[in-house]
Tab-separated table of N, CA and C in Angstrom:
chain	number	residue	atom	x	y	z
A	28	MET	N	28.451	-130.154	70.432
A	28	MET	CA	28.398	-128.821	69.842
A	28	MET	C	27.070	-128.651	69.118
A	29	SER	N	26.405	-127.547	69.350
A	29	SER	CA	25.118	-127.325	68.706
A	29	SER	C	25.306	-126.598	67.377
A	30	ALA	N	24.281	-126.681	66.555
A	30	ALA	CA	24.325	-126.046	65.239
A	30	ALA	C	24.311	-124.532	65.381
A	31	LYS	N	24.926	-123.877	64.422
A	31	LYS	CA	24.975	-122.424	64.429
A	31	LYS	C	24.513	-121.887	63.081
A	32	VAL	N	23.977	-120.663	63.102
A	32	VAL	CA	23.560	-119.980	61.882
A	32	VAL	C	24.184	-118.592	61.879
A	33	SER	N	24.314	-118.022	60.715
A	33	SER	CA	24.896	-116.685	60.606
A	33	SER	C	23.844	-115.629	60.924
A	34	PHE	N	24.303	-114.471	61.351
A	34	PHE	CA	23.364	-113.384	61.614
A	34	PHE	C	22.648	-112.978	60.327
A	35	LYS	N	23.312	-113.108	59.190
A	35	LYS	CA	22.686	-112.795	57.897
A	35	LYS	C	21.471	-113.705	57.668
A	36	GLU	N	21.597	-114.987	58.021
A	36	GLU	CA	20.460	-115.908	57.890
A	36	GLU	C	19.317	-115.489	58.814
A	37	ILE	N	19.660	-115.040	60.003
A	37	ILE	CA	18.639	-114.577	60.949
A	37	ILE	C	17.939	-113.339	60.396
A	38	GLU	N	18.717	-112.414	59.836
A	38	GLU	CA	18.118	-111.212	59.240
A	38	GLU	C	17.126	-111.586	58.145
A	39	THR	N	17.502	-112.517	57.291
A	39	THR	CA	16.615	-112.947	56.202
A	39	THR	C	15.341	-113.558	56.761
A	40	MET	N	15.470	-114.445	57.760
A	40	MET	CA	14.301	-115.071	58.370
A	40	MET	C	13.401	-114.030	59.024
A	41	MET	N	13.988	-113.081	59.739
A	41	MET	CA	13.183	-112.049	60.397
A	41	MET	C	12.479	-111.156	59.381
A	42	ASP	N	13.129	-110.837	58.271
A	42	ASP	CA	12.484	-110.033	57.229
A	42	ASP	C	11.250	-110.742	56.682
A	43	ILE	N	11.315	-112.071	56.574
A	43	ILE	CA	10.187	-112.851	56.072
A	43	ILE	C	9.102	-112.990	57.131
A	44	CYS	N	9.486	-113.335	58.342
A	44	CYS	CA	8.526	-113.717	59.387
A	44	CYS	C	8.115	-112.587	60.325
A	45	ALA	N	8.901	-111.515	60.381
A	45	ALA	CA	8.634	-110.417	61.315
A	45	ALA	C	8.900	-109.078	60.636
A	46	PRO	N	8.130	-108.757	59.600
A	46	PRO	CA	8.383	-107.496	58.900
A	46	PRO	C	8.307	-106.297	59.850
A	47	GLY	N	9.260	-105.394	59.703
A	47	GLY	CA	9.309	-104.221	60.568
A	47	GLY	C	10.165	-104.411	61.804
A	48	TRP	N	10.789	-105.559	61.953
A	48	TRP	CA	11.644	-105.822	63.118
A	48	TRP	C	12.853	-104.905	63.089
A	49	THR	N	13.408	-104.649	64.244
A	49	THR	CA	14.628	-103.849	64.349
A	49	THR	C	15.540	-104.483	65.391
A	50	TYR	N	16.809	-104.095	65.353
A	50	TYR	CA	17.732	-104.528	66.395
A	50	TYR	C	18.754	-103.438	66.633
A	51	ARG	N	19.338	-103.483	67.810
A	51	ARG	CA	20.470	-102.619	68.126
A	51	ARG	C	21.461	-103.463	68.903
A	52	THR	N	22.696	-103.056	68.866
A	52	THR	CA	23.749	-103.772	69.573
A	52	THR	C	23.959	-103.128	70.936
A	53	SER	N	23.936	-103.942	71.991
A	53	SER	CA	24.248	-103.452	73.333
A	53	SER	C	25.632	-103.976	73.708
A	54	ASN	N	26.023	-103.833	74.951
A	54	ASN	CA	27.363	-104.253	75.377
A	54	ASN	C	27.646	-105.722	75.099
A	55	HIS	N	26.687	-106.593	75.392
A	55	HIS	CA	26.956	-108.025	75.326
A	55	HIS	C	26.060	-108.793	74.364
A	56	SER	N	25.062	-108.144	73.773
A	56	SER	CA	24.120	-108.867	72.926
A	56	SER	C	23.464	-107.912	71.924
A	57	ARG	N	22.602	-108.503	71.110
A	57	ARG	CA	21.748	-107.702	70.231
A	57	ARG	C	20.373	-107.642	70.879
A	58	VAL	N	19.773	-106.474	70.877
A	58	VAL	CA	18.431	-106.286	71.407
A	58	VAL	C	17.499	-106.191	70.209
A	59	VAL	N	16.596	-107.173	70.083
A	59	VAL	CA	15.719	-107.273	68.920
A	59	VAL	C	14.317	-106.850	69.335
A	60	LYS	N	13.672	-106.031	68.496
A	60	LYS	CA	12.306	-105.573	68.774
A	60	LYS	C	11.405	-105.946	67.609
A	61	TYR	N	10.207	-106.388	67.968
A	61	TYR	CA	9.201	-106.710	66.958
A	61	TYR	C	7.825	-106.683	67.603
A	62	ASN	N	6.917	-106.001	66.980
A	62	ASN	CA	5.507	-106.025	67.372
A	62	ASN	C	5.304	-105.676	68.847
A	63	GLY	N	6.074	-104.714	69.347
A	63	GLY	CA	5.934	-104.278	70.726
A	63	GLY	C	6.658	-105.142	71.743
A	64	LEU	N	7.300	-106.215	71.291
A	64	LEU	CA	8.040	-107.105	72.178
A	64	LEU	C	9.539	-106.866	72.022
A	65	VAL	N	10.300	-107.214	73.058
A	65	VAL	CA	11.750	-107.029	73.031
A	65	VAL	C	12.411	-108.343	73.440
A	66	TYR	N	13.408	-108.764	72.662
A	66	TYR	CA	14.223	-109.938	72.993
A	66	TYR	C	15.650	-109.450	73.169
A	67	ARG	N	16.191	-109.606	74.369
A	67	ARG	CA	17.485	-109.012	74.711
A	67	ARG	C	18.658	-109.990	74.696
A	68	ASN	N	18.441	-111.238	74.372
A	68	ASN	CA	19.469	-112.255	74.582
A	68	ASN	C	20.130	-112.790	73.319
A	69	LEU	N	20.009	-112.137	72.201
A	69	LEU	CA	20.641	-112.644	70.981
A	69	LEU	C	22.114	-112.241	70.991
A	70	PRO	N	23.021	-113.223	70.982
A	70	PRO	CA	24.454	-112.912	71.056
A	70	PRO	C	24.934	-112.029	69.905
A	71	LYS	N	26.019	-111.326	70.140
A	71	LYS	CA	26.589	-110.421	69.133
A	71	LYS	C	27.465	-111.133	68.117
A	72	GLN	N	27.841	-112.377	68.351
A	72	GLN	CA	28.721	-113.077	67.424
A	72	GLN	C	28.089	-113.193	66.039
A	73	ASP	N	28.940	-113.422	65.038
A	73	ASP	CA	28.441	-113.611	63.683
A	73	ASP	C	27.766	-114.967	63.511
A	74	GLU	N	28.238	-115.972	64.241
A	74	GLU	CA	27.633	-117.303	64.219
A	74	GLU	C	26.907	-117.505	65.551
A	75	ILE	N	25.604	-117.788	65.470
A	75	ILE	CA	24.758	-117.851	66.665
A	75	ILE	C	24.120	-119.228	66.772
A	76	GLU	N	24.137	-119.810	67.962
A	76	GLU	CA	23.537	-121.121	68.179
A	76	GLU	C	22.036	-121.055	67.908
A	77	VAL	N	21.514	-122.114	67.252
A	77	VAL	CA	20.105	-122.114	66.867
A	77	VAL	C	19.175	-122.048	68.065
A	78	GLY	N	19.623	-122.477	69.235
A	78	GLY	CA	18.776	-122.397	70.424
A	78	GLY	C	18.360	-120.969	70.749
A	79	PHE	N	19.272	-120.028	70.563
A	79	PHE	CA	18.933	-118.618	70.785
A	79	PHE	C	17.905	-118.147	69.763
A	80	VAL	N	18.074	-118.575	68.520
A	80	VAL	CA	17.156	-118.156	67.455
A	80	VAL	C	15.776	-118.760	67.691
A	81	ARG	N	15.743	-120.023	68.075
A	81	ARG	CA	14.468	-120.694	68.361
A	81	ARG	C	13.756	-120.000	69.523
A	82	SER	N	14.506	-119.653	70.567
A	82	SER	CA	13.933	-118.957	71.719
A	82	SER	C	13.365	-117.596	71.316
A	83	MET	N	14.096	-116.873	70.486
A	83	MET	CA	13.628	-115.570	70.025
A	83	MET	C	12.359	-115.718	69.180
A	84	ALA	N	12.345	-116.706	68.299
A	84	ALA	CA	11.171	-116.925	67.442
A	84	ALA	C	9.948	-117.279	68.289
A	85	ARG	N	10.161	-118.092	69.322
A	85	ARG	CA	9.061	-118.421	70.233
A	85	ARG	C	8.563	-117.167	70.948
A	86	HIS	N	9.492	-116.336	71.404
A	86	HIS	CA	9.155	-115.101	72.119
A	86	HIS	C	8.286	-114.186	71.242
A	87	PHE	N	8.615	-114.116	69.960
A	87	PHE	CA	7.870	-113.254	69.041
A	87	PHE	C	6.667	-113.960	68.407
A	88	ASN	N	6.441	-115.220	68.779
A	88	ASN	CA	5.324	-116.010	68.256
A	88	ASN	C	5.391	-116.176	66.733
A	89	ILE	N	6.599	-116.408	66.228
A	89	ILE	CA	6.797	-116.603	64.790
A	89	ILE	C	7.518	-117.925	64.517
A	90	LEU	N	7.477	-118.853	65.463
A	90	LEU	CA	8.281	-120.070	65.355
A	90	LEU	C	7.911	-120.903	64.126
A	91	ASP	N	6.626	-121.059	63.825
A	91	ASP	CA	6.238	-121.865	62.664
A	91	ASP	C	6.806	-121.280	61.374
A	92	CYS	N	6.689	-119.983	61.211
A	92	CYS	CA	7.241	-119.310	60.034
A	92	CYS	C	8.765	-119.428	60.026
A	93	ALA	N	9.371	-119.248	61.174
A	93	ALA	CA	10.829	-119.295	61.270
A	93	ALA	C	11.365	-120.659	60.871
A	94	LYS	N	10.673	-121.729	61.265
A	94	LYS	CA	11.109	-123.078	60.898
A	94	LYS	C	11.045	-123.283	59.385
A	95	LYS	N	10.055	-122.675	58.728
A	95	LYS	CA	9.958	-122.787	57.265
A	95	LYS	C	11.054	-121.970	56.588
A	96	ALA	N	11.329	-120.785	57.119
A	96	ALA	CA	12.326	-119.898	56.516
A	96	ALA	C	13.745	-120.344	56.843
A	97	MET	N	13.924	-121.046	57.951
A	97	MET	CA	15.257	-121.476	58.395
A	97	MET	C	15.147	-122.934	58.870
A	98	PRO	N	15.257	-123.885	57.942
A	98	PRO	CA	15.054	-125.306	58.280
A	98	PRO	C	15.932	-125.817	59.418
A	99	SER	N	17.069	-125.216	59.670
A	99	SER	CA	17.940	-125.687	60.754
A	99	SER	C	17.288	-125.531	62.124
A	100	LEU	N	16.226	-124.740	62.247
A	100	LEU	CA	15.527	-124.593	63.518
A	100	LEU	C	14.698	-125.817	63.848
A	101	SER	N	14.352	-126.605	62.848
A	101	SER	CA	13.492	-127.769	63.049
A	101	SER	C	14.218	-128.955	63.645
A	102	THR	N	15.539	-128.929	63.617
A	102	THR	CA	16.297	-130.090	64.107
A	102	THR	C	16.520	-130.023	65.598
């Protein structure tokens, strides 16, 4: 079983590392937008596997900041 984080933790990390980010809920996931980029694969659940968060942070080129703001991404 992989580690999970709450969506609230993700919101806090994104506020720090990706100011101005937005998201909307679609049928099966959250669609996150930042700096002209779109990440469509963030699950809608309240607890989200860190692999999805790490992938999103890489997509937005904020992984270094994200690891500092959310230490569970470093493991």
